[in-house]
Coordinates of N, CA and C in Angstrom, one line a residue:
X1 N 49.4 84.0 192.2 CA 50.1 82.7 192.3 C 49.3 81.5 191.7
X2 N 47.9 81.8 191.9 CA 46.8 80.7 191.4 C 46.9 80.7 189.7
X3 N 47.3 82.0 189.3 CA 47.2 81.9 187.8 C 48.3 81.2 187.2
X4 N 49.5 81.4 187.8 CA 50.8 80.7 187.5 C 50.6 79.2 187.6
X5 N 50.1 78.7 188.7 CA 49.7 77.4 188.7 C 48.9 76.9 187.7
X6 N 48.0 77.4 187.3 CA 46.9 77.1 186.2 C 47.6 77.2 184.9
X7 N 48.4 78.0 184.6 CA 49.3 78.1 183.5 C 50.2 76.9 183.4
X8 N 50.7 76.6 184.6 CA 51.8 75.5 184.6 C 51.1 74.1 184.2
X9 N 50.0 74.0 184.9 CA 49.0 72.7 184.7 C 48.5 72.5 183.2
X10 N 48.2 73.6 182.5 CA 47.7 73.9 181.2 C 48.9 73.2 180.1
X11 N 50.0 73.6 180.6 CA 51.3 73.4 179.8 C 51.4 72.0 179.6
X12 N 51.1 71.2 180.9 CA 51.4 69.9 181.2 C 50.5 69.1 180.4
X13 N 49.4 69.4 179.9 CA 48.6 68.8 179.2 C 48.9 68.2 178.1
X14 N 48.5 67.2 177.5 CA 48.9 66.6 176.2 C 48.7 67.7 175.1
X15 N 49.3 67.5 174.1 CA 49.0 68.6 173.0 C 47.7 68.2 172.5
X16 N 47.3 67.0 172.3 CA 46.0 66.8 171.8 C 44.7 67.3 172.3
X17 N 45.0 67.6 173.9 CA 43.9 68.4 174.7 C 44.1 69.8 174.4
X18 N 45.4 70.2 174.3 CA 45.4 71.6 173.7 C 44.6 72.0 172.6
X19 N 44.8 71.3 171.7 CA 44.1 71.2 170.5 C 42.5 71.3 170.5
X20 N 41.9 70.3 171.4 CA 40.5 70.1 171.9 C 40.2 71.6 172.4
X21 N 40.9 71.9 173.3 CA 40.4 73.1 173.9 C 40.5 74.3 173.0
X22 N 41.6 74.5 172.0 CA 41.6 75.5 171.1 C 40.2 75.3 170.1
X23 N 39.9 74.2 169.5 CA 39.0 74.2 168.7 C 37.2 74.4 169.5
X24 N 37.1 73.9 170.8 CA 35.9 74.4 171.6 C 35.9 75.9 171.6
X25 N 37.0 76.7 172.1 CA 37.2 78.1 172.2 C 36.8 78.8 170.6
X26 N 37.4 78.2 169.7 CA 37.0 78.7 168.6 C 35.7 78.5 168.0
X27 N 34.9 77.3 168.4 CA 33.6 77.2 168.1 C 32.7 78.1 168.8
X28 N 33.0 78.3 170.0 CA 32.1 79.4 170.9 C 32.1 80.5 170.3
X29 N 33.4 81.1 170.1 CA 33.6 82.3 169.3 C 32.5 82.7 167.9
X30 N 33.0 81.6 167.0 CA 32.2 81.6 166.0 C 30.7 81.7 165.9
X31 N 30.3 80.7 167.1 CA 28.7 80.8 167.4 C 28.1 82.2 168.0
X32 N 29.1 82.8 168.8 CA 28.7 84.1 169.3 C 28.7 85.1 168.2
X33 N 29.5 85.0 167.3 CA 29.6 85.9 166.2 C 28.4 85.9 165.0
X34 N 28.2 84.5 164.8 CA 27.1 84.2 164.1 C 25.9 84.7 164.8
X35 N 25.7 84.5 166.2 CA 24.4 84.9 166.8 C 24.2 86.6 166.8
X36 N 25.3 87.2 166.7 CA 25.5 88.6 166.8 C 25.1 89.1 165.5
X37 N 25.5 88.3 164.5 CA 25.1 88.5 162.9 C 23.8 88.6 162.8
X38 N 23.2 87.4 163.3 CA 21.6 87.2 163.0 C 21.0 88.3 163.6
X39 N 21.2 88.5 164.9 CA 20.6 89.6 165.6 C 20.6 91.1 165.1
X40 N 21.7 91.2 164.5 CA 21.9 92.7 164.1 C 21.6 92.8 162.5
X41 N 21.0 91.8 162.0 CA 21.1 91.7 160.5 C 19.3 92.2 160.2
X42 N 18.9 93.5 159.6 CA 17.7 93.8 159.3 C 16.8 93.0 158.5
X43 N 15.5 92.6 158.5 CA 14.8 92.0 157.6 C 14.5 93.1 156.3
X44 N 14.3 92.3 155.2 CA 14.2 92.9 154.0 C 12.6 93.5 154.1
X45 N 12.7 95.0 153.6 CA 11.5 95.8 153.7 C 11.2 96.0 152.1
X46 N 9.9 95.9 151.6 CA 9.2 96.4 150.3 C 8.6 97.4 150.7
X47 N 8.5 98.3 149.8 CA 7.8 99.6 149.6 C 6.1 99.4 149.9
X48 N 5.9 100.0 151.0 CA 4.6 99.7 151.5 C 3.9 100.9 150.5
X49 N 2.5 100.6 150.2 CA 1.5 101.8 149.8 C 1.7 103.1 150.3
X50 N 2.1 104.2 149.5 CA 2.1 105.4 150.0 C 0.8 106.0 150.3
X51 N -0.4 105.2 149.9 CA -1.5 105.8 150.3 C -2.4 104.5 150.9
X52 N -3.3 104.5 151.7 CA -4.1 103.6 152.5 C -4.8 102.8 151.4
X53 N -4.6 101.5 151.0 CA -5.1 100.7 150.0 C -6.7 101.0 150.3
X54 N -7.5 101.2 149.1 CA -9.1 101.2 149.2 C -9.8 99.8 149.2
X55 N -8.8 98.8 149.3 CA -9.6 97.3 149.1 C -9.3 96.5 150.4
X56 N -8.8 97.3 151.3 CA -8.4 96.6 152.8 C -9.5 97.0 153.5
X57 N -10.0 95.6 154.3 CA -11.2 95.8 155.1 C -10.8 96.2 156.5
X58 N -10.4 97.0 156.5 CA -10.0 97.7 158.0 C -10.5 99.0 158.1
X59 N -11.2 99.5 159.1 CA -12.0 100.8 159.2 C -10.5 101.8 159.7
X60 N -10.5 102.7 158.9 CA -9.4 103.7 159.5 C -10.3 105.0 160.0
X61 N -9.9 105.3 161.2 CA -10.7 106.4 161.8 C -10.2 107.5 161.5
X62 N -11.1 108.8 161.2 CA -10.6 109.9 160.9 C -10.2 110.7 162.0
X63 N -9.2 111.5 161.8 CA -8.8 112.4 162.7 C -7.5 112.2 163.5
X64 N -7.1 111.0 163.4 CA -5.9 110.7 164.1 C -5.1 109.7 163.3
X65 N -3.8 109.5 163.7 CA -2.9 108.5 162.7 C -3.5 107.3 163.0
X66 N -3.0 106.1 162.2 CA -3.3 104.7 162.4 C -1.8 104.2 162.1
X67 N -1.7 103.3 163.2 CA -0.3 102.6 163.4 C -0.8 101.1 163.2
X68 N -0.2 100.4 162.1 CA -0.4 99.2 161.9 C 1.2 98.3 162.5
X69 N 1.0 97.2 163.2 CA 2.2 96.4 163.4 C 1.8 95.0 163.1
X70 N 2.8 94.5 162.2 CA 2.2 92.9 161.6 C 3.1 92.1 162.5
X71 N 2.4 91.1 163.0 CA 3.2 90.1 164.0 C 3.0 88.5 163.7
X72 N 4.2 87.7 163.6 CA 4.1 86.4 163.5 C 3.9 85.6 164.7
X73 N 2.9 85.2 165.0 CA 2.5 84.7 166.5 C 3.5 83.8 167.1
X74 N 4.3 83.0 166.1 CA 5.3 82.0 166.7 C 6.7 82.8 166.8
X75 N 6.9 84.2 166.4 CA 8.2 84.6 166.5 C 8.6 85.3 167.9
X76 N 9.4 84.5 168.5 CA 10.1 85.1 169.7 C 10.6 86.4 170.0
X77 N 11.3 86.7 168.6 CA 11.7 88.3 168.2 C 10.9 89.4 168.7
X78 N 9.5 89.1 168.3 CA 8.5 90.1 168.3 C 8.0 90.4 169.8
X79 N 8.6 89.9 171.0 CA 8.0 90.1 172.1 C 8.6 91.6 172.5
X80 N 9.9 91.9 172.0 CA 10.6 93.1 172.4 C 9.7 94.3 171.4
X81 N 9.5 93.9 170.3 CA 8.6 94.7 169.5 C 7.3 95.3 170.1
X82 N 6.5 94.1 170.6 CA 5.5 94.7 171.3 C 5.5 95.2 172.6
X83 N 6.5 94.9 173.2 CA 7.0 95.8 174.4 C 7.1 97.3 174.1
X84 N 8.0 97.6 172.9 CA 8.3 98.9 172.6 C 7.0 99.2 171.9
X85 N 6.1 98.8 171.1 CA 5.0 99.2 171.0 C 3.9 99.7 172.1
X86 N 4.2 98.9 173.2 CA 3.1 99.3 174.2 C 3.7 100.9 174.8
X87 N 5.0 100.9 174.8 CA 5.5 102.3 175.2 C 5.2 103.4 174.5
X88 N 5.0 103.0 173.0 CA 4.7 104.0 172.1 C 3.1 104.4 172.2
X89 N 2.3 103.3 172.4 CA 0.9 103.7 172.7 C 0.8 104.4 173.9
X90 N 1.5 103.9 175.0 CA 1.2 104.8 176.4 C 1.7 106.2 176.0
X91 N 2.8 106.5 175.4 CA 3.3 107.8 175.3 C 2.3 108.6 174.4
X92 N 1.5 107.9 173.4 CA 0.8 108.6 172.5 C -0.6 109.0 173.0
X93 N -1.1 107.8 173.8 CA -2.7 108.1 174.1 C -3.6 107.9 173.1
X94 N -4.8 108.8 173.5 CA -5.9 108.6 172.4 C -5.7 109.4 171.1
X95 N -4.6 110.0 170.7 CA -4.0 110.6 169.4 C -3.6 109.4 168.7
X96 N -4.0 108.2 168.8 CA -3.3 107.2 167.9 C -4.3 106.0 167.8
X97 N -4.7 105.8 166.5 CA -5.3 104.3 166.3 C -4.2 103.2 166.3
X98 N -4.3 102.2 167.1 CA -3.4 101.0 167.2 C -3.9 99.8 166.5
X99 N -3.4 99.1 165.6 CA -3.9 98.0 165.0 C -2.8 96.9 165.0
X100 N -3.2 95.7 165.9 CA -2.1 94.6 165.7 C -2.8 93.6 164.8
X101 N -1.8 93.2 163.7 CA -2.4 92.3 162.7 C -1.4 90.9 163.1
X102 N -2.1 89.9 163.5 CA -1.5 88.6 163.6 C -1.7 87.6 162.4
X103 N -0.6 87.4 161.8 CA -0.4 86.6 160.5 C -0.7 85.0 160.8
X104 N -1.4 84.5 160.5 CA -1.4 82.8 160.4 C -2.0 82.2 159.5
X105 N -1.4 80.8 159.4 CA -2.1 80.1 158.3 C -3.5 79.6 158.6
X106 N -4.5 79.8 157.6 CA -6.0 79.7 157.6 C -6.4 78.4 158.2
X107 N -5.5 77.3 158.0 CA -5.8 75.9 158.9 C -5.5 75.9 160.2
X108 N -4.6 77.0 160.8 CA -4.4 76.9 162.2 C -4.6 78.2 163.0
X109 N -5.8 79.0 162.3 CA -5.9 80.3 163.4 C -6.2 79.9 164.9
X110 N -7.0 79.0 165.0 CA -7.3 79.1 166.4 C -6.0 78.6 167.2
X111 N -5.3 77.6 166.8 CA -4.0 77.3 167.5 C -3.3 78.6 167.6
X112 N -2.8 78.9 166.5 CA -1.7 80.3 166.3 C -2.3 81.6 167.5
X113 N -3.7 81.6 167.4 CA -4.2 82.8 168.2 C -3.8 82.6 169.5
X114 N -3.5 81.4 170.2 CA -3.2 81.0 171.6 C -2.0 81.0 171.9
X115 N -1.0 81.5 171.1 CA 0.6 81.6 171.3 C 0.6 82.6 172.4
X116 N 1.8 82.8 172.9 CA 2.3 83.4 174.0 C 2.6 84.9 173.4
X117 N 3.1 84.8 172.0 CA 3.2 86.0 171.5 C 1.9 86.8 171.1
X118 N 0.8 85.8 170.6 CA -0.6 86.4 170.5 C -1.2 87.1 171.8
X119 N -1.1 86.2 172.6 CA -1.4 86.4 174.1 C -0.7 88.0 174.2
X120 N 0.3 88.1 174.2 CA 1.2 89.5 174.5 C 0.6 90.5 173.6
X121 N 0.3 90.1 172.4 CA -0.3 91.4 171.6 C -1.9 91.9 172.2
X122 N -2.6 90.5 172.5 CA -4.1 91.0 173.0 C -4.0 91.9 174.0
X123 N -2.9 92.0 174.9 CA -2.9 92.4 176.3 C -2.2 94.0 176.1
X124 N -2.0 94.4 174.8 CA -1.7 95.9 174.8 C -2.9 96.8 174.8
X125 N -2.8 97.9 175.8 CA -3.9 98.5 176.1 C -4.7 99.0 174.8
X126 N -5.8 99.2 174.5 CA -6.5 100.3 173.4 C -6.2 99.6 172.1
X127 N -5.2 98.5 171.9 CA -4.9 98.0 170.3 C -6.0 97.2 170.0
X128 N -6.3 97.2 168.8 CA -7.4 96.5 168.3 C -6.5 95.3 167.4
X129 N -7.3 94.1 167.5 CA -6.7 92.7 167.0 C -7.2 92.3 165.8
X130 N -6.4 92.0 164.6 CA -6.9 91.7 163.6 C -6.2 90.5 162.8
X131 N -7.0 89.6 162.7 CA -6.2 88.2 162.3 C -6.1 88.2 160.8
X132 N -5.2 88.2 160.4 CA -4.7 87.7 158.9 C -4.4 86.5 158.5
X133 N -5.8 85.9 158.0 CA -5.5 84.5 157.7 C -4.7 84.5 156.2
X134 N -3.7 83.5 156.2 CA -2.7 83.5 155.0 C -1.9 84.6 154.7
X135 N -2.0 85.5 155.4 CA -1.0 86.7 155.1 C -1.8 87.5 153.9
X136 N -3.1 87.8 153.9 CA -3.4 88.4 152.8 C -3.3 90.0 152.9
X137 N -3.6 90.4 154.2 CA -3.4 91.8 154.6 C -2.0 92.3 154.4
X138 N -1.0 91.3 155.0 CA 0.3 91.8 154.7 C 0.8 91.8 153.4
X139 N 0.1 90.9 152.8 CA 0.5 91.1 151.0 C 0.0 92.5 150.3
X140 N -1.2 92.7 150.9 CA -1.8 94.2 150.4 C -0.8 95.2 150.8
X141 N -0.4 95.1 152.2 CA 0.5 96.3 152.5 C 2.1 96.0 152.1
X142 N 2.2 94.9 151.5 CA 3.7 94.7 151.1 C 4.7 94.6 152.4
X143 N 4.2 94.0 153.6 CA 5.1 93.7 154.6 C 5.4 92.3 154.7
X144 N 6.7 92.3 155.2 CA 7.3 90.9 155.0 C 7.9 90.3 156.6
X145 N 8.2 91.3 157.3 CA 9.0 90.9 158.5 C 8.1 91.1 159.7
X146 N 8.0 90.2 160.6 CA 7.5 90.3 161.8 C 7.7 91.4 162.6
X147 N 7.0 92.3 163.3 CA 7.3 93.5 163.9 C 7.4 94.6 163.2
X148 N 7.0 94.6 161.9 CA 7.2 95.8 161.1 C 5.9 96.6 161.5
X149 N 6.0 98.0 161.5 CA 5.1 98.9 161.5 C 5.0 99.9 160.4
X150 N 3.6 100.4 160.4 CA 3.5 101.4 159.2 C 2.6 102.3 160.0
X151 N 2.9 103.4 159.9 CA 2.2 104.6 160.5 C 1.4 105.5 159.1
X152 N 0.2 105.4 159.2 CA -0.5 106.3 158.2 C -1.1 107.8 158.8
X153 N -1.1 108.8 158.2 CA -1.6 110.0 158.6 C -3.0 109.9 158.9
X154 N -3.7 110.8 159.4 CA -5.0 111.0 159.4 C -5.9 111.2 158.2
X155 N -5.3 111.5 156.9 CA -5.6 111.5 155.5 C -5.3 110.2 154.9
X156 N -4.7 109.2 155.4 CA -4.4 108.0 154.8 C -3.0 108.2 154.1
X157 N -2.0 108.9 154.4 CA -0.5 109.1 153.7 C 0.2 108.1 154.8
X158 N 1.2 107.4 153.9 CA 2.2 106.5 154.6 C 3.3 107.7 155.3
X159 N 3.4 107.7 156.4 CA 4.5 108.5 157.2 C 5.8 107.7 157.6
X160 N 5.5 106.6 157.8 CA 6.5 105.7 158.5 C 6.4 104.2 158.0
X161 N 7.7 103.6 158.0 CA 7.6 102.1 158.0 C 9.0 101.5 158.4
X162 N 8.9 100.6 159.5 CA 10.0 100.1 159.8 C 9.8 99.4 161.4
X163 N 11.1 99.3 162.0 CA 10.7 98.7 163.3 C 10.8 99.4 164.5
X164 N 10.6 98.7 165.7 CA 10.9 99.5 167.0 C 12.0 99.1 167.8
X165 N 12.8 98.3 167.4 CA 14.0 97.7 168.3 C 15.1 97.9 167.5
X166 N 16.2 98.1 168.0 CA 17.7 98.1 167.7 C 18.3 96.9 167.2
X167 N 17.7 95.8 167.5 CA 18.2 94.6 166.8 C 17.1 93.5 167.3
X168 N 17.4 92.3 166.8 CA 16.4 91.3 167.1 C 16.3 90.9 168.8
X169 N 14.9 91.2 169.1 CA 14.4 90.8 170.5 C 15.0 91.2 171.7
X170 N 15.6 92.7 171.2 CA 16.4 93.4 172.4 C 15.3 94.7 172.8
X171 N 14.9 94.8 173.9 CA 14.1 96.2 174.2 C 15.1 97.3 174.5
X172 N 14.5 98.6 174.3 CA 15.4 99.5 174.8 C 15.2 100.6 173.7
X173 N 15.7 101.7 173.8 CA 15.4 103.1 172.9 C 15.9 102.5 171.5
X174 N 15.4 103.2 170.5 CA 15.5 102.6 169.0 C 15.3 104.0 168.1
X175 N 16.0 104.2 167.1 CA 15.7 105.1 166.0 C 14.3 105.2 165.9
X176 N 13.8 103.9 165.4 CA 12.3 103.7 165.1 C 11.4 104.1 166.2
X177 N 11.7 103.7 167.3 CA 10.5 104.2 168.4 C 10.6 105.9 168.6
X178 N 12.0 106.4 168.4 CA 11.9 107.9 168.7 C 11.3 108.7 167.5
X179 N 11.3 108.0 166.2 CA 11.0 108.6 164.9 C 9.3 108.6 165.2
X180 N 9.0 107.4 165.4 CA 7.5 107.2 165.4 C 6.8 108.1 166.3
X181 N 7.1 108.2 167.6 CA 6.7 109.1 168.7 C 6.6 110.6 168.1
X182 N 7.7 110.9 167.4 CA 7.5 112.2 166.8 C 6.6 112.6 165.8
X183 N 6.5 111.5 164.9 CA 5.5 111.5 163.9 C 4.1 111.5 164.6
X184 N 3.9 110.6 165.4 CA 2.5 110.6 165.9 C 2.0 111.9 166.4
X185 N 3.1 112.6 167.2 CA 2.9 114.0 167.9 C 2.3 115.1 166.7
X186 N 3.3 115.0 165.8 CA 3.2 116.1 164.6 C 3.5 115.4 163.0
X187 N 2.1 114.6 162.9 CA 2.0 114.0 161.7 C 2.1 115.0 160.4
X188 N 1.7 116.2 160.5 CA 1.9 117.2 159.2 C 1.7 116.5 157.8
X189 N 0.7 115.9 157.7 CA 0.6 115.0 156.2 C 0.6 116.0 155.1
X190 N 0.4 117.4 155.1 CA 0.6 118.1 154.0 C 1.9 118.6 154.0
X191 N 2.9 118.9 154.7 CA 4.0 119.2 154.6 C 4.9 117.9 154.1
X192 N 4.5 116.7 154.1 CA 5.3 115.6 153.8 C 4.6 115.1 152.4
X193 N 3.5 115.8 151.9 CA 2.9 115.1 150.8 C 3.7 115.0 149.5
X194 N 4.8 115.5 149.5 CA 5.9 115.4 148.1 C 7.0 114.7 148.7
X195 N 7.0 114.0 149.8 CA 8.1 113.4 150.2 C 7.8 111.9 150.5
X196 N 9.0 111.2 150.2 CA 8.8 109.5 150.6 C 8.5 109.5 152.3
X197 N 7.8 108.2 152.4 CA 7.7 108.1 153.9 C 9.2 107.7 154.6
X198 N 9.1 108.2 156.0 CA 10.5 107.7 156.4 C 10.6 106.3 156.8
X199 N 11.7 105.6 156.6 CA 12.0 104.5 156.7 C 12.9 104.0 157.6
X200 N 13.0 103.1 158.4 CA 14.0 102.7 159.6 C 14.3 101.2 159.5
X201 N 15.2 100.4 159.8 CA 15.4 99.0 159.7 C 14.3 98.3 160.7
X202 N 14.0 97.1 160.3 CA 13.1 96.5 161.2 C 14.0 95.0 161.4
X203 N 13.8 94.9 162.7 CA 14.6 93.4 162.9 C 13.7 92.3 163.5
X204 N 13.3 91.3 162.7 CA 12.4 90.2 163.0 C 12.7 89.1 162.2
X205 N 11.7 88.0 162.5 CA 11.8 87.0 161.5 C 10.6 87.1 160.5
X206 N 10.9 86.3 159.2 CA 9.9 86.4 157.9 C 8.4 86.3 158.6
X207 N 7.7 87.0 158.1 CA 6.2 86.9 158.4 C 5.5 86.0 158.1
X208 N 6.0 85.1 156.9 CA 5.4 84.0 156.3 C 6.1 82.8 156.5
X209 N 6.5 82.6 157.9 CA 7.2 81.4 158.2 C 6.4 80.2 158.4
X210 N 5.0 80.4 157.9 CA 4.0 79.2 158.0 C 4.2 78.3 156.6
X211 N 4.9 79.0 155.8 CA 5.1 78.4 154.5 C 6.1 77.3 154.7
X212 N 5.8 76.3 154.0 CA 6.7 74.9 154.1 C 8.3 75.4 154.3
X213 N 8.8 76.2 153.1 CA 10.2 76.3 152.9 C 10.7 77.6 153.3
X214 N 10.0 78.2 154.5 CA 10.4 79.4 155.3 C 11.6 79.2 156.0
X215 N 12.5 80.0 156.5 CA 13.5 80.0 157.2 C 13.1 79.8 158.7
X216 N 13.9 79.0 159.6 CA 13.4 78.9 160.7 C 13.6 80.2 161.8
X217 N 12.8 80.3 162.7 CA 12.8 81.5 163.7 C 13.9 81.2 164.7
X218 N 14.9 82.0 164.8 CA 16.0 81.7 165.8 C 15.8 82.8 167.1
X219 N 15.8 82.2 168.3 CA 15.5 83.0 169.6 C 16.5 84.2 169.6
X220 N 15.9 85.3 170.1 CA 16.9 86.2 170.6 C 18.2 85.7 171.2
X221 N 19.4 86.3 171.0 CA 20.4 86.3 172.0 C 20.2 86.4 173.4
X222 N 21.1 85.6 174.1 CA 20.5 85.7 175.6 C 21.5 87.1 176.0
X223 N 21.0 87.7 177.0 CA 21.6 89.0 177.6 C 20.7 90.1 177.2
X224 N 19.8 89.9 176.5 CA 19.0 91.2 176.2 C 17.7 91.0 177.0
X225 N 16.7 92.1 176.8 CA 15.5 92.1 177.8 C 14.4 91.6 177.0
X226 N 14.8 90.8 175.8 CA 13.5 90.6 174.9 C 12.5 89.6 175.3
X227 N 12.7 88.7 176.3 CA 11.8 87.9 176.8 C 11.9 87.8 178.5

């Protein structure tokens, strides 16, 4: 009965109001569609070095794989990537060297190292923190997206590159997480020596958003578990 009353009341409204309601509903639908498209669009990945670069000032331990994750300290999408990284680290234990690389402009290092994203990264058990002033390390590894991971075998061979989430800012199971956990447990560098590294999509903001012309970072859509 109430639905009939509401329908009758709506029909009594002036045609101009009908038009405004239609415009509002259409705008909301378009907004949600654009937000979904933004969340589900992967970042652009370049081919990272197939072997650990010799000019990188990061000590790579022998005997275990090394996992790098590149982080923009002002990217809210990366909260979910760090949460998934923590799960990977917890699953792998001492059989993995984890290094979180925080990208920041040189003139704002102190300020950017105190953001909530940076503090979240510092709280990951067993992970080493490396500050990447002006993105010099990310340039050497050819990484362009916040949340992008690189896994190198014990002998320095690239095994994996990609992200740990299924979309921007959303926690939960993902292809990248599953593949990464498997490779950490079974790096098998010799078996993969003649093959390319496995690559999965990475969802996040531009790693070089500190540049004046960089695109703005949008927050993840509501309804996820990202923050």
